[in-house]
mmCIF file of C-alpha atoms and ligand atoms in Angstrom:
data_model
loop_
_atom_site.group_PDB
_atom_site.id
_atom_site.type_symbol
_atom_site.label_atom_id
_atom_site.label_comp_id
_atom_site.label_asym_id
_atom_site.label_seq_id
_atom_site.Cartn_x
_atom_site.Cartn_y
_atom_site.Cartn_z
ATOM 1 C CA MET A 22 -17.555 9.285 -40.386
ATOM 2 C CA LYS A 23 -15.911 6.871 -42.828
ATOM 3 C CA PHE A 24 -14.618 3.443 -41.748
ATOM 4 C CA ASN A 25 -10.865 3.035 -41.735
ATOM 5 C CA PHE A 26 -8.693 0.072 -40.806
ATOM 6 C CA GLU A 27 -6.259 2.122 -38.734
ATOM 7 C CA ASP A 28 -8.804 3.375 -36.205
ATOM 8 C CA HIS A 29 -11.859 1.177 -36.177
ATOM 9 C CA PRO A 30 -12.345 -2.337 -34.792
ATOM 10 C CA HIS A 31 -12.681 -4.905 -37.547
ATOM 11 C CA ARG A 32 -12.233 -8.563 -38.408
ATOM 12 C CA ARG A 33 -9.709 -9.932 -40.867
ATOM 13 C CA TYR A 34 -9.914 -13.234 -42.710
ATOM 14 C CA ASN A 35 -7.124 -15.803 -42.910
ATOM 15 C CA PRO A 36 -7.629 -17.516 -46.298
ATOM 16 C CA LEU A 37 -5.107 -20.235 -45.399
ATOM 17 C CA THR A 38 -7.017 -21.476 -42.362
ATOM 18 C CA GLY A 39 -10.477 -20.070 -43.075
ATOM 19 C CA GLU A 40 -10.502 -18.342 -39.677
ATOM 20 C CA TRP A 41 -11.158 -14.752 -38.629
ATOM 21 C CA ILE A 42 -9.183 -12.502 -36.312
ATOM 22 C CA GLN A 43 -10.593 -9.580 -34.330
ATOM 23 C CA VAL A 44 -8.472 -6.408 -34.680
ATOM 24 C CA SER A 45 -8.832 -3.495 -32.230
ATOM 25 C CA PRO A 46 -6.332 -0.917 -33.521
ATOM 26 C CA HIS A 47 -7.718 1.980 -31.458
ATOM 27 C CA ARG A 48 -6.504 0.262 -28.259
ATOM 28 C CA ALA A 49 -2.787 0.423 -28.930
ATOM 29 C CA LYS A 50 -1.709 2.334 -31.958
ATOM 30 C CA ARG A 51 1.817 2.943 -30.708
ATOM 31 C CA PRO A 52 2.468 0.195 -28.174
ATOM 32 C CA TRP A 53 6.237 0.720 -28.105
ATOM 33 C CA GLN A 54 6.169 4.301 -26.841
ATOM 34 C CA GLY A 55 6.322 3.130 -23.259
ATOM 35 C CA GLN A 56 9.524 2.285 -21.503
ATOM 36 C CA VAL A 57 11.549 -0.478 -23.082
ATOM 37 C CA GLU A 58 13.419 -2.343 -20.385
ATOM 38 C CA LYS A 59 16.471 -4.322 -21.357
ATOM 39 C CA ILE A 60 16.839 -7.742 -19.801
ATOM 40 C CA GLU A 61 20.381 -8.798 -18.995
ATOM 41 C CA GLU A 62 21.026 -12.097 -20.717
ATOM 42 C CA GLU A 63 23.390 -14.641 -19.226
ATOM 43 C CA LYS A 64 26.483 -15.268 -21.297
ATOM 44 C CA ARG A 65 26.631 -18.908 -22.300
ATOM 45 C CA PRO A 66 29.791 -20.943 -22.887
ATOM 46 C CA GLU A 67 30.531 -22.338 -26.380
ATOM 47 C CA HIS A 68 30.333 -25.822 -24.889
ATOM 48 C CA ASP A 69 28.356 -26.682 -21.767
ATOM 49 C CA PRO A 70 29.317 -30.029 -20.188
ATOM 50 C CA SER A 71 25.830 -30.357 -18.676
ATOM 51 C CA CYS A 72 23.927 -29.730 -21.961
ATOM 52 C CA TYR A 73 22.376 -32.823 -23.545
ATOM 53 C CA LEU A 74 22.639 -31.300 -27.032
ATOM 54 C CA CYS A 75 26.324 -30.331 -27.021
ATOM 55 C CA ALA A 76 28.761 -32.519 -28.982
ATOM 56 C CA GLY A 77 30.304 -35.428 -27.096
ATOM 57 C CA ASN A 78 27.863 -35.204 -24.159
ATOM 58 C CA THR A 79 25.708 -38.007 -22.798
ATOM 59 C CA ARG A 80 21.945 -37.688 -23.133
ATOM 60 C CA ILE A 81 19.464 -38.696 -20.438
ATOM 61 C CA GLY A 82 18.879 -42.113 -22.019
ATOM 62 C CA GLY A 83 22.630 -42.881 -21.927
ATOM 63 C CA GLU A 84 23.402 -42.260 -25.616
ATOM 64 C CA VAL A 85 26.486 -40.193 -26.395
ATOM 65 C CA ASN A 86 26.267 -37.387 -28.979
ATOM 66 C CA PRO A 87 28.939 -37.565 -31.695
ATOM 67 C CA GLN A 88 31.569 -34.818 -32.040
ATOM 68 C CA TYR A 89 29.389 -33.133 -34.674
ATOM 69 C CA THR A 90 30.742 -30.030 -36.379
ATOM 70 C CA ASP A 91 27.673 -28.451 -38.002
ATOM 71 C CA THR A 92 24.226 -30.032 -37.521
ATOM 72 C CA PHE A 93 23.082 -33.216 -35.790
ATOM 73 C CA SER A 94 19.723 -34.969 -35.458
ATOM 74 C CA PHE A 95 18.609 -37.805 -33.215
ATOM 75 C CA GLN A 96 15.415 -39.562 -32.247
ATOM 76 C CA ASN A 97 13.800 -37.802 -29.257
ATOM 77 C CA ASP A 98 14.447 -39.824 -26.095
ATOM 78 C CA PHE A 99 11.035 -38.730 -24.791
ATOM 79 C CA ALA A 100 9.109 -38.915 -28.052
ATOM 80 C CA ALA A 101 5.429 -37.942 -28.021
ATOM 81 C CA LEU A 102 4.747 -40.297 -30.925
ATOM 82 C CA LEU A 103 5.870 -43.900 -31.195
ATOM 83 C CA GLU A 104 6.452 -46.114 -34.222
ATOM 84 C CA GLU A 105 5.842 -49.500 -32.690
ATOM 85 C CA ILE A 106 2.254 -49.470 -31.453
ATOM 86 C CA PRO A 107 -0.710 -51.684 -32.357
ATOM 87 C CA SER A 108 -3.418 -49.984 -34.421
ATOM 88 C CA GLY A 109 -6.814 -49.480 -32.828
ATOM 89 C CA GLU A 110 -10.000 -47.469 -33.142
ATOM 90 C CA VAL A 111 -12.988 -46.699 -30.920
ATOM 91 C CA ASN A 112 -16.250 -45.112 -32.028
ATOM 92 C CA ASP A 113 -18.922 -45.535 -29.361
ATOM 93 C CA HIS A 114 -22.280 -44.039 -28.429
ATOM 94 C CA ASN A 115 -23.163 -42.284 -31.688
ATOM 95 C CA GLY A 116 -19.623 -41.001 -32.141
ATOM 96 C CA LEU A 117 -19.535 -39.316 -28.732
ATOM 97 C CA PHE A 118 -16.462 -41.326 -27.773
ATOM 98 C CA ARG A 119 -14.061 -41.549 -30.670
ATOM 99 C CA ALA A 120 -10.353 -42.363 -30.657
ATOM 100 C CA LYS A 121 -7.788 -43.723 -33.059
ATOM 101 C CA SER A 122 -4.238 -44.928 -32.610
ATOM 102 C CA GLU A 123 -1.596 -42.594 -34.028
ATOM 103 C CA ARG A 124 1.843 -43.781 -35.127
ATOM 104 C CA GLY A 125 4.787 -41.508 -35.642
ATOM 105 C CA LEU A 126 8.214 -40.467 -34.487
ATOM 106 C CA CYS A 127 9.934 -37.388 -33.097
ATOM 107 C CA LYS A 128 13.416 -36.084 -33.732
ATOM 108 C CA VAL A 129 15.544 -33.341 -32.239
ATOM 109 C CA ILE A 130 17.670 -31.231 -34.615
ATOM 110 C CA CYS A 131 20.759 -29.433 -33.317
ATOM 111 C CA PHE A 132 21.442 -26.366 -35.449
ATOM 112 C CA SER A 133 25.076 -25.950 -34.395
ATOM 113 C CA PRO A 134 27.546 -27.468 -31.912
ATOM 114 C CA ARG A 135 27.958 -23.949 -30.433
ATOM 115 C CA HIS A 136 25.909 -23.815 -27.239
ATOM 116 C CA ASP A 137 26.100 -20.010 -27.128
ATOM 117 C CA LEU A 138 24.563 -19.255 -30.538
ATOM 118 C CA THR A 139 21.023 -18.817 -31.849
ATOM 119 C CA ILE A 140 19.837 -18.693 -35.470
ATOM 120 C CA PRO A 141 20.205 -14.882 -35.753
ATOM 121 C CA GLU A 142 23.783 -15.119 -34.466
ATOM 122 C CA MET A 143 24.770 -17.938 -36.839
ATOM 123 C CA GLU A 144 26.347 -17.408 -40.278
ATOM 124 C CA VAL A 145 24.043 -17.842 -43.288
ATOM 125 C CA ALA A 146 26.249 -20.770 -44.430
ATOM 126 C CA GLY A 147 25.613 -22.516 -41.100
ATOM 127 C CA ILE A 148 21.845 -21.919 -41.337
ATOM 128 C CA ARG A 149 21.945 -23.339 -44.875
ATOM 129 C CA LYS A 150 23.167 -26.594 -43.309
ATOM 130 C CA VAL A 151 20.048 -26.566 -41.121
ATOM 131 C CA VAL A 152 17.914 -26.171 -44.273
ATOM 132 C CA ASP A 153 19.765 -29.133 -45.812
ATOM 133 C CA LEU A 154 19.128 -31.264 -42.738
ATOM 134 C CA TRP A 155 15.403 -30.369 -42.828
ATOM 135 C CA CYS A 156 15.371 -31.531 -46.481
ATOM 136 C CA LYS A 157 17.092 -34.806 -45.590
ATOM 137 C CA GLU A 158 14.685 -35.463 -42.709
ATOM 138 C CA TYR A 159 11.599 -34.516 -44.738
ATOM 139 C CA THR A 160 12.666 -36.972 -47.454
ATOM 140 C CA GLU A 161 13.628 -39.788 -45.109
ATOM 141 C CA LEU A 162 10.682 -39.506 -42.741
ATOM 142 C CA GLY A 163 8.168 -38.713 -45.478
ATOM 143 C CA SER A 164 9.192 -41.733 -47.530
ATOM 144 C CA ARG A 165 7.997 -44.096 -44.795
ATOM 145 C CA ASP A 166 4.726 -45.646 -45.883
ATOM 146 C CA TYR A 167 2.704 -44.691 -42.869
ATOM 147 C CA ILE A 168 4.035 -41.123 -42.432
ATOM 148 C CA ASN A 169 1.660 -38.638 -44.042
ATOM 149 C CA TYR A 170 2.909 -35.396 -42.534
ATOM 150 C CA VAL A 171 6.287 -34.080 -41.339
ATOM 151 C CA GLN A 172 6.131 -31.067 -39.020
ATOM 152 C CA VAL A 173 9.410 -29.179 -38.683
ATOM 153 C CA PHE A 174 9.421 -26.619 -35.872
ATOM 154 C CA GLU A 175 11.498 -24.583 -33.460
ATOM 155 C CA ASN A 176 10.557 -23.438 -29.948
ATOM 156 C CA LYS A 177 12.872 -20.598 -29.039
ATOM 157 C CA GLY A 178 13.167 -19.200 -25.519
ATOM 158 C CA SER A 179 12.058 -20.449 -22.135
ATOM 159 C CA VAL A 180 8.870 -18.370 -22.386
ATOM 160 C CA MET A 181 7.853 -20.723 -25.225
ATOM 161 C CA GLY A 182 8.539 -23.770 -23.050
ATOM 162 C CA CYS A 183 11.893 -24.465 -24.641
ATOM 163 C CA SER A 184 13.883 -26.528 -22.162
ATOM 164 C CA ASN A 185 17.401 -25.815 -23.393
ATOM 165 C CA PRO A 186 19.013 -22.674 -24.906
ATOM 166 C CA HIS A 187 21.275 -24.753 -27.193
ATOM 167 C CA PRO A 188 20.137 -23.856 -30.752
ATOM 168 C CA HIS A 189 17.801 -26.638 -31.770
ATOM 169 C CA GLY A 190 14.452 -27.532 -33.273
ATOM 170 C CA GLN A 191 12.254 -30.573 -33.520
ATOM 171 C CA ILE A 192 10.449 -32.689 -36.089
ATOM 172 C CA TRP A 193 7.325 -34.702 -35.445
ATOM 173 C CA ALA A 194 6.308 -37.043 -38.256
ATOM 174 C CA GLN A 195 3.014 -38.882 -38.120
ATOM 175 C CA GLU A 196 0.252 -40.914 -39.671
ATOM 176 C CA SER A 197 -2.439 -38.176 -39.833
ATOM 177 C CA VAL A 198 -2.180 -34.711 -41.280
ATOM 178 C CA PRO A 199 -2.491 -32.537 -38.132
ATOM 179 C CA LEU A 200 -5.116 -29.827 -37.746
ATOM 180 C CA GLU A 201 -3.305 -26.665 -38.989
ATOM 181 C CA PRO A 202 -1.768 -28.173 -42.150
ATOM 182 C CA ALA A 203 -5.053 -30.014 -42.797
ATOM 183 C CA LYS A 204 -7.008 -26.716 -42.824
ATOM 184 C CA LYS A 205 -4.352 -25.180 -45.073
ATOM 185 C CA THR A 206 -4.485 -28.134 -47.465
ATOM 186 C CA GLU A 207 -8.222 -27.722 -47.907
ATOM 187 C CA ASN A 208 -8.190 -23.946 -48.381
ATOM 188 C CA GLN A 209 -5.188 -23.929 -50.719
ATOM 189 C CA LYS A 210 -6.780 -26.703 -52.771
ATOM 190 C CA ASN A 211 -10.039 -24.798 -53.143
ATOM 191 C CA TYR A 212 -8.120 -21.706 -54.253
ATOM 192 C CA PHE A 213 -5.865 -23.615 -56.644
ATOM 193 C CA ASP A 214 -8.813 -25.466 -58.218
ATOM 194 C CA ALA A 215 -10.683 -22.207 -58.744
ATOM 195 C CA ASN A 216 -7.762 -20.058 -59.956
ATOM 196 C CA GLY A 217 -5.050 -22.349 -61.305
ATOM 197 C CA ARG A 218 -2.416 -20.604 -59.160
ATOM 198 C CA THR A 219 -1.391 -21.116 -55.548
ATOM 199 C CA LEU A 220 -3.138 -18.936 -52.982
ATOM 200 C CA LEU A 221 0.193 -17.674 -51.685
ATOM 201 C CA SER A 222 1.588 -16.730 -55.136
ATOM 202 C CA ASP A 223 -1.350 -14.388 -55.622
ATOM 203 C CA TYR A 224 -1.126 -13.184 -52.034
ATOM 204 C CA ILE A 225 2.621 -12.368 -51.978
ATOM 205 C CA LYS A 226 2.348 -10.657 -55.382
ATOM 206 C CA GLN A 227 -0.073 -8.195 -53.785
ATOM 207 C CA GLU A 228 2.019 -7.889 -50.628
ATOM 208 C CA ILE A 229 5.214 -7.122 -52.568
ATOM 209 C CA GLU A 230 3.339 -4.520 -54.633
ATOM 210 C CA GLN A 231 1.814 -2.853 -51.557
ATOM 211 C CA GLY A 232 4.954 -3.187 -49.408
ATOM 212 C CA THR A 233 3.276 -2.142 -46.140
ATOM 213 C CA ARG A 234 3.513 -5.540 -44.478
ATOM 214 C CA VAL A 235 6.825 -6.699 -46.006
ATOM 215 C CA VAL A 236 9.674 -6.762 -43.478
ATOM 216 C CA TYR A 237 12.490 -8.353 -45.487
ATOM 217 C CA GLU A 238 12.979 -9.521 -49.031
ATOM 218 C CA ASN A 239 15.699 -11.156 -51.103
ATOM 219 C CA GLU A 240 15.683 -12.528 -54.646
ATOM 220 C CA HIS A 241 13.776 -15.703 -53.830
ATOM 221 C CA PHE A 242 12.000 -15.133 -50.499
ATOM 222 C CA VAL A 243 9.812 -12.556 -48.827
ATOM 223 C CA ALA A 244 9.217 -12.154 -45.074
ATOM 224 C CA LEU A 245 6.038 -10.330 -44.100
ATOM 225 C CA VAL A 246 3.493 -9.807 -41.364
ATOM 226 C CA PRO A 247 0.416 -11.522 -42.773
ATOM 227 C CA TYR A 248 -2.692 -9.371 -43.190
ATOM 228 C CA TRP A 249 -4.448 -11.786 -40.809
ATOM 229 C CA ALA A 250 -1.631 -12.025 -38.185
ATOM 230 C CA VAL A 251 -2.776 -13.001 -34.687
ATOM 231 C CA TRP A 252 0.411 -12.615 -32.620
ATOM 232 C CA PRO A 253 1.744 -9.029 -32.264
ATOM 233 C CA PHE A 254 4.910 -9.648 -34.314
ATOM 234 C CA GLU A 255 3.763 -12.718 -36.234
ATOM 235 C CA THR A 256 5.473 -13.209 -39.611
ATOM 236 C CA MET A 257 5.698 -15.620 -42.498
ATOM 237 C CA ILE A 258 8.656 -16.433 -44.771
ATOM 238 C CA VAL A 259 7.412 -17.414 -48.228
ATOM 239 C CA PRO A 260 9.339 -18.517 -51.331
ATOM 240 C CA LYS A 261 8.483 -16.364 -54.354
ATOM 241 C CA ARG A 262 8.244 -19.445 -56.577
ATOM 242 C CA ALA A 263 5.331 -21.736 -55.782
ATOM 243 C CA VAL A 264 7.051 -24.808 -54.350
ATOM 244 C CA SER A 265 5.092 -27.409 -52.421
ATOM 245 C CA ARG A 266 7.904 -28.787 -50.290
ATOM 246 C CA ILE A 267 11.332 -27.783 -49.043
ATOM 247 C CA THR A 268 13.024 -30.440 -51.170
ATOM 248 C CA ASP A 269 11.678 -28.703 -54.321
ATOM 249 C CA LEU A 270 13.813 -25.606 -53.633
ATOM 250 C CA THR A 271 16.912 -25.118 -55.800
ATOM 251 C CA ASP A 272 20.320 -24.678 -54.144
ATOM 252 C CA GLU A 273 20.129 -20.950 -54.730
ATOM 253 C CA GLU A 274 16.657 -20.801 -53.186
ATOM 254 C CA LYS A 275 17.863 -22.752 -50.151
ATOM 255 C CA ASP A 276 20.624 -20.161 -49.639
ATOM 256 C CA ALA A 277 18.021 -17.413 -49.934
ATOM 257 C CA TYR A 278 15.836 -19.221 -47.384
ATOM 258 C CA ALA A 279 18.759 -19.330 -44.911
ATOM 259 C CA ASP A 280 19.402 -15.639 -45.569
ATOM 260 C CA ALA A 281 15.752 -14.693 -44.929
ATOM 261 C CA TYR A 282 15.595 -16.846 -41.774
ATOM 262 C CA LYS A 283 18.711 -15.153 -40.412
ATOM 263 C CA HIS A 284 17.746 -11.591 -41.244
ATOM 264 C CA LEU A 285 14.176 -11.837 -40.024
ATOM 265 C CA THR A 286 15.389 -13.208 -36.681
ATOM 266 C CA VAL A 287 18.152 -10.556 -36.421
ATOM 267 C CA LYS A 288 15.436 -7.919 -36.780
ATOM 268 C CA TYR A 289 13.345 -9.728 -34.171
ATOM 269 C CA ASP A 290 16.246 -9.710 -31.669
ATOM 270 C CA ASN A 291 16.874 -6.029 -32.334
ATOM 271 C CA ILE A 292 13.307 -4.941 -31.454
ATOM 272 C CA PHE A 293 13.804 -5.276 -27.691
ATOM 273 C CA GLU A 294 17.536 -6.094 -27.753
ATOM 274 C CA VAL A 295 16.849 -9.520 -26.373
ATOM 275 C CA SER A 296 16.871 -13.037 -27.821
ATOM 276 C CA PHE A 297 13.339 -12.873 -29.258
ATOM 277 C CA PRO A 298 11.289 -15.936 -28.294
ATOM 278 C CA TYR A 299 8.968 -17.600 -30.775
ATOM 279 C CA SER A 300 7.516 -20.819 -32.049
ATOM 280 C CA ALA A 301 8.235 -21.209 -35.730
ATOM 281 C CA GLY A 302 7.550 -24.007 -38.153
ATOM 282 C CA ILE A 303 7.374 -25.001 -41.776
ATOM 283 C CA HIS A 304 4.028 -25.743 -43.352
ATOM 284 C CA GLN A 305 4.369 -27.762 -46.522
ATOM 285 C CA ALA A 306 2.793 -30.558 -48.557
ATOM 286 C CA PRO A 307 1.742 -33.724 -46.736
ATOM 287 C CA THR A 308 3.857 -36.809 -47.517
ATOM 288 C CA ASP A 309 0.823 -38.883 -48.448
ATOM 289 C CA GLY A 310 2.022 -39.827 -51.929
ATOM 290 C CA GLU A 311 -0.102 -37.132 -53.638
ATOM 291 C CA ASP A 312 1.399 -34.368 -55.786
ATOM 292 C CA HIS A 313 -0.191 -31.387 -53.944
ATOM 293 C CA PRO A 314 0.337 -28.629 -56.549
ATOM 294 C CA GLU A 315 -1.944 -26.432 -54.401
ATOM 295 C CA TRP A 316 0.576 -26.367 -51.568
ATOM 296 C CA HIS A 317 2.866 -23.330 -51.330
ATOM 297 C CA LEU A 318 5.539 -23.880 -48.679
ATOM 298 C CA HIS A 319 5.829 -21.232 -45.979
ATOM 299 C CA MET A 320 7.350 -20.831 -42.535
ATOM 300 C CA CYS A 321 5.275 -19.240 -39.767
ATOM 301 C CA PHE A 322 6.740 -17.359 -36.795
ATOM 302 C CA TYR A 323 4.573 -16.860 -33.721
ATOM 303 C CA PRO A 324 6.402 -14.670 -31.163
ATOM 304 C CA PRO A 325 4.579 -13.888 -27.901
ATOM 305 C CA LEU A 326 6.280 -10.571 -26.989
ATOM 306 C CA LEU A 327 4.180 -7.429 -27.207
ATOM 307 C CA ARG A 328 5.507 -4.350 -25.451
ATOM 308 C CA SER A 329 8.979 -5.163 -24.164
ATOM 309 C CA ALA A 330 11.357 -8.009 -23.445
ATOM 310 C CA SER A 331 9.144 -9.023 -20.532
ATOM 311 C CA VAL A 332 5.602 -8.048 -21.541
ATOM 312 C CA LYS A 333 4.023 -10.781 -23.581
ATOM 313 C CA LYS A 334 0.634 -11.233 -25.089
ATOM 314 C CA PHE A 335 -1.612 -13.773 -23.373
ATOM 315 C CA MET A 336 -4.115 -15.704 -25.416
ATOM 316 C CA VAL A 337 -6.689 -15.713 -22.628
ATOM 317 C CA GLY A 338 -10.187 -14.464 -21.851
ATOM 318 C CA TYR A 339 -11.946 -13.457 -25.058
ATOM 319 C CA GLU A 340 -9.338 -15.259 -27.162
ATOM 320 C CA MET A 341 -9.862 -18.543 -25.326
ATOM 321 C CA LEU A 342 -13.602 -18.265 -25.246
ATOM 322 C CA ALA A 343 -14.511 -16.469 -28.433
ATOM 323 C CA ASN A 344 -11.948 -15.438 -31.030
ATOM 324 C CA ALA A 345 -8.277 -14.549 -31.524
ATOM 325 C CA GLN A 346 -7.781 -10.797 -31.130
ATOM 326 C CA ARG A 347 -4.983 -8.256 -31.544
ATOM 327 C CA ASP A 348 -4.464 -4.592 -30.744
ATOM 328 C CA ILE A 349 -1.611 -3.313 -32.915
ATOM 329 C CA THR A 350 -2.348 -3.759 -36.591
ATOM 330 C CA ALA A 351 -0.289 -5.961 -38.878
ATOM 331 C CA GLU A 352 0.891 -2.790 -40.677
ATOM 332 C CA THR A 353 2.128 -1.129 -37.474
ATOM 333 C CA ALA A 354 3.961 -4.300 -36.401
ATOM 334 C CA ALA A 355 5.498 -4.661 -39.884
ATOM 335 C CA ALA A 356 6.822 -1.088 -39.815
ATOM 336 C CA ARG A 357 8.403 -1.785 -36.432
ATOM 337 C CA ILE A 358 10.153 -4.956 -37.649
ATOM 338 C CA ARG A 359 11.144 -3.438 -41.012
ATOM 339 C CA GLU A 360 12.886 -0.450 -39.423
ATOM 340 C CA GLN A 361 15.241 -2.701 -37.398
ATOM 341 C CA SER A 362 18.863 -2.982 -38.450
ATOM 342 C CA LEU A 363 20.190 -6.061 -40.240
ATOM 343 C CA VAL A 364 23.158 -6.000 -37.849
ATOM 344 C CA HIS A 365 22.508 -7.963 -34.670
ATOM 345 C CA TYR A 366 22.584 -5.779 -31.547
ATOM 346 C CA LYS A 367 25.280 -7.959 -29.952
ATOM 347 C CA GLN A 368 27.525 -7.420 -32.988
ATOM 348 C CA ARG A 369 26.901 -3.692 -32.741
ATOM 349 C CA GLU A 370 27.680 -3.697 -29.015
ATOM 350 C CA LEU A 371 30.887 -5.647 -29.714
ATOM 351 C CA ALA A 372 31.946 -3.149 -32.382
ATOM 352 C CA GLU A 373 31.191 -0.258 -29.994
ATOM 353 C CA ASP A 374 33.287 -1.894 -27.252
ATOM 354 C CA ASN A 375 36.185 -2.385 -29.669
ATOM 355 C CA ASN A 376 36.048 1.265 -30.706
ATOM 356 C CA ARG A 377 36.214 2.474 -27.142
HETATM 357 P P1 H2U B 22 12.513 -28.239 -26.438
HETATM 358 O O1 H2U B 22 12.711 -27.802 -27.861
HETATM 359 O O2 H2U B 22 11.126 -28.030 -25.975
HETATM 360 O O3 H2U B 22 13.535 -27.684 -25.525
HETATM 361 O O4 H2U B 22 12.759 -29.804 -26.424
HETATM 362 C C1 H2U B 22 13.978 -30.477 -26.502
HETATM 363 C C2 H2U B 22 13.672 -31.948 -26.664
HETATM 364 O O5 H2U B 22 14.830 -32.724 -26.349
HETATM 365 C C3 H2U B 22 12.564 -32.423 -25.752
HETATM 366 O O6 H2U B 22 11.465 -32.827 -26.566
HETATM 367 C C4 H2U B 22 14.393 -33.963 -25.832
HETATM 368 C C5 H2U B 22 13.166 -33.611 -25.005
HETATM 369 O O7 H2U B 22 12.276 -34.689 -24.965
HETATM 370 N N1 H2U B 22 15.475 -34.590 -25.068
HETATM 371 C C6 H2U B 22 16.038 -35.791 -25.492
HETATM 372 O O8 H2U B 22 15.579 -36.330 -26.502
HETATM 373 N N2 H2U B 22 17.098 -36.339 -24.825
HETATM 374 C C7 H2U B 22 17.628 -35.814 -23.680
HETATM 375 O O9 H2U B 22 18.598 -36.349 -23.161
HETATM 376 C C8 H2U B 22 17.017 -34.606 -23.081
HETATM 377 C C9 H2U B 22 15.910 -33.949 -23.850
#
C-alpha cells in the first residue's frame, strides 16, 4: 500500500508559525453529506435604538456616537489595554514568577451605520472604506512611540463571543509584539534571509499554480485554504505583491482587497445559508520602527463551523492536550468553498421572491 494524503493520517507543517497540525482525512471525507439544517435568522432593523454602535446612539459610558455615514472608530469603553499605567517588572525565584506591565489601547471600528448588514452584504465600495480606516488606524496607532504592534481583527457571530450583530471589528495596539505575529516574524525572517523572497510570495506562487486550495482570486489578491489549515473552513487572503503592511497597498490593491474580503465571506455565508461566524484578523509588520521586508501581509479567517449552521468544531480533548487536529482535508474544504456562488443567498432569495 502506498501512502496518500487523501486517505492516511498525517501531519502538516505551518511554516509561518513553525507548528504542526494532525490531519485525519479518513474520518470525514465528505462531512457535508449529512443533513444541512437551515437556521432562521432574525431580521434586523437598519437602525436599532438600543445598539451602542448605531449612529446617534449613546454608548454605555455616556458618549454619543456621531451621525456617521460610512465608517466610525472610537476608543473601547472597556479597553483590555490602557495607555496610562506605570511601568513595572517582576522576575522572582529563578524566573518562576515573571510579569511585565503592558501598555496599549483598544478601539472599536464600525464598518457601516447599517445595523442590518454584514461584510458579505455590504458593497465593495463600502468595504473599501473599512480598508481605508484600517490604514488610518494602523498609521496613527503605530506611529506612537511605545506601540510596537497593531492587531486588527473581527469577531463575527455570537458563537465567536461577539456581543453585538452590528457590523464591527476591533483593534488592539500594544507595547509588545503578541505571540502569533511574533512567531510569524521569526519564521518569515528566517525564510527571507535564506531565500531573498518572502515566504508567502513563494507559497502563493505554488498555490496559484496548483489551484486545489484556492477559493477566490482577483488581479491583486488570492484567497485560499492554507495547506496547514487547522479550522475546517480556515482561509487566508494574501496580496500577490509582497507588501509588509496595509498602508503599502496601492489604491487599486486596496479595492482588490475589499473585493476579496467581500467575495470570500459571501461564499462562506452560502455554505450553510447562514451568516458564517468567524474570527478574522490582519497579520502584518510590527510598528517597531524596523523595515521588516520579510513580512508579507495576510488576513486569516478562523471559522468554527464544521457540518452545518449549528455543528461547530470544538478545540478540546486531544487538541487542548496534545496538538491541533482536523478531519476534512484543506483540499476538500477548499473545493466546498470554491464551488459556492458569488451571489449572496439572501440576494438570490430576494430575486426569487420578486420573480414569484
Ligand atoms: P465584540 O466585537 O466582542 O462584540 O466587542 C464589541 C466591543 O465594544 C467590546 O469590546 C465595546 C466592548 O467593550 N463596547 C464599548 O466600547 N462601548 C459600549 O458602550 C458597549 C461595548
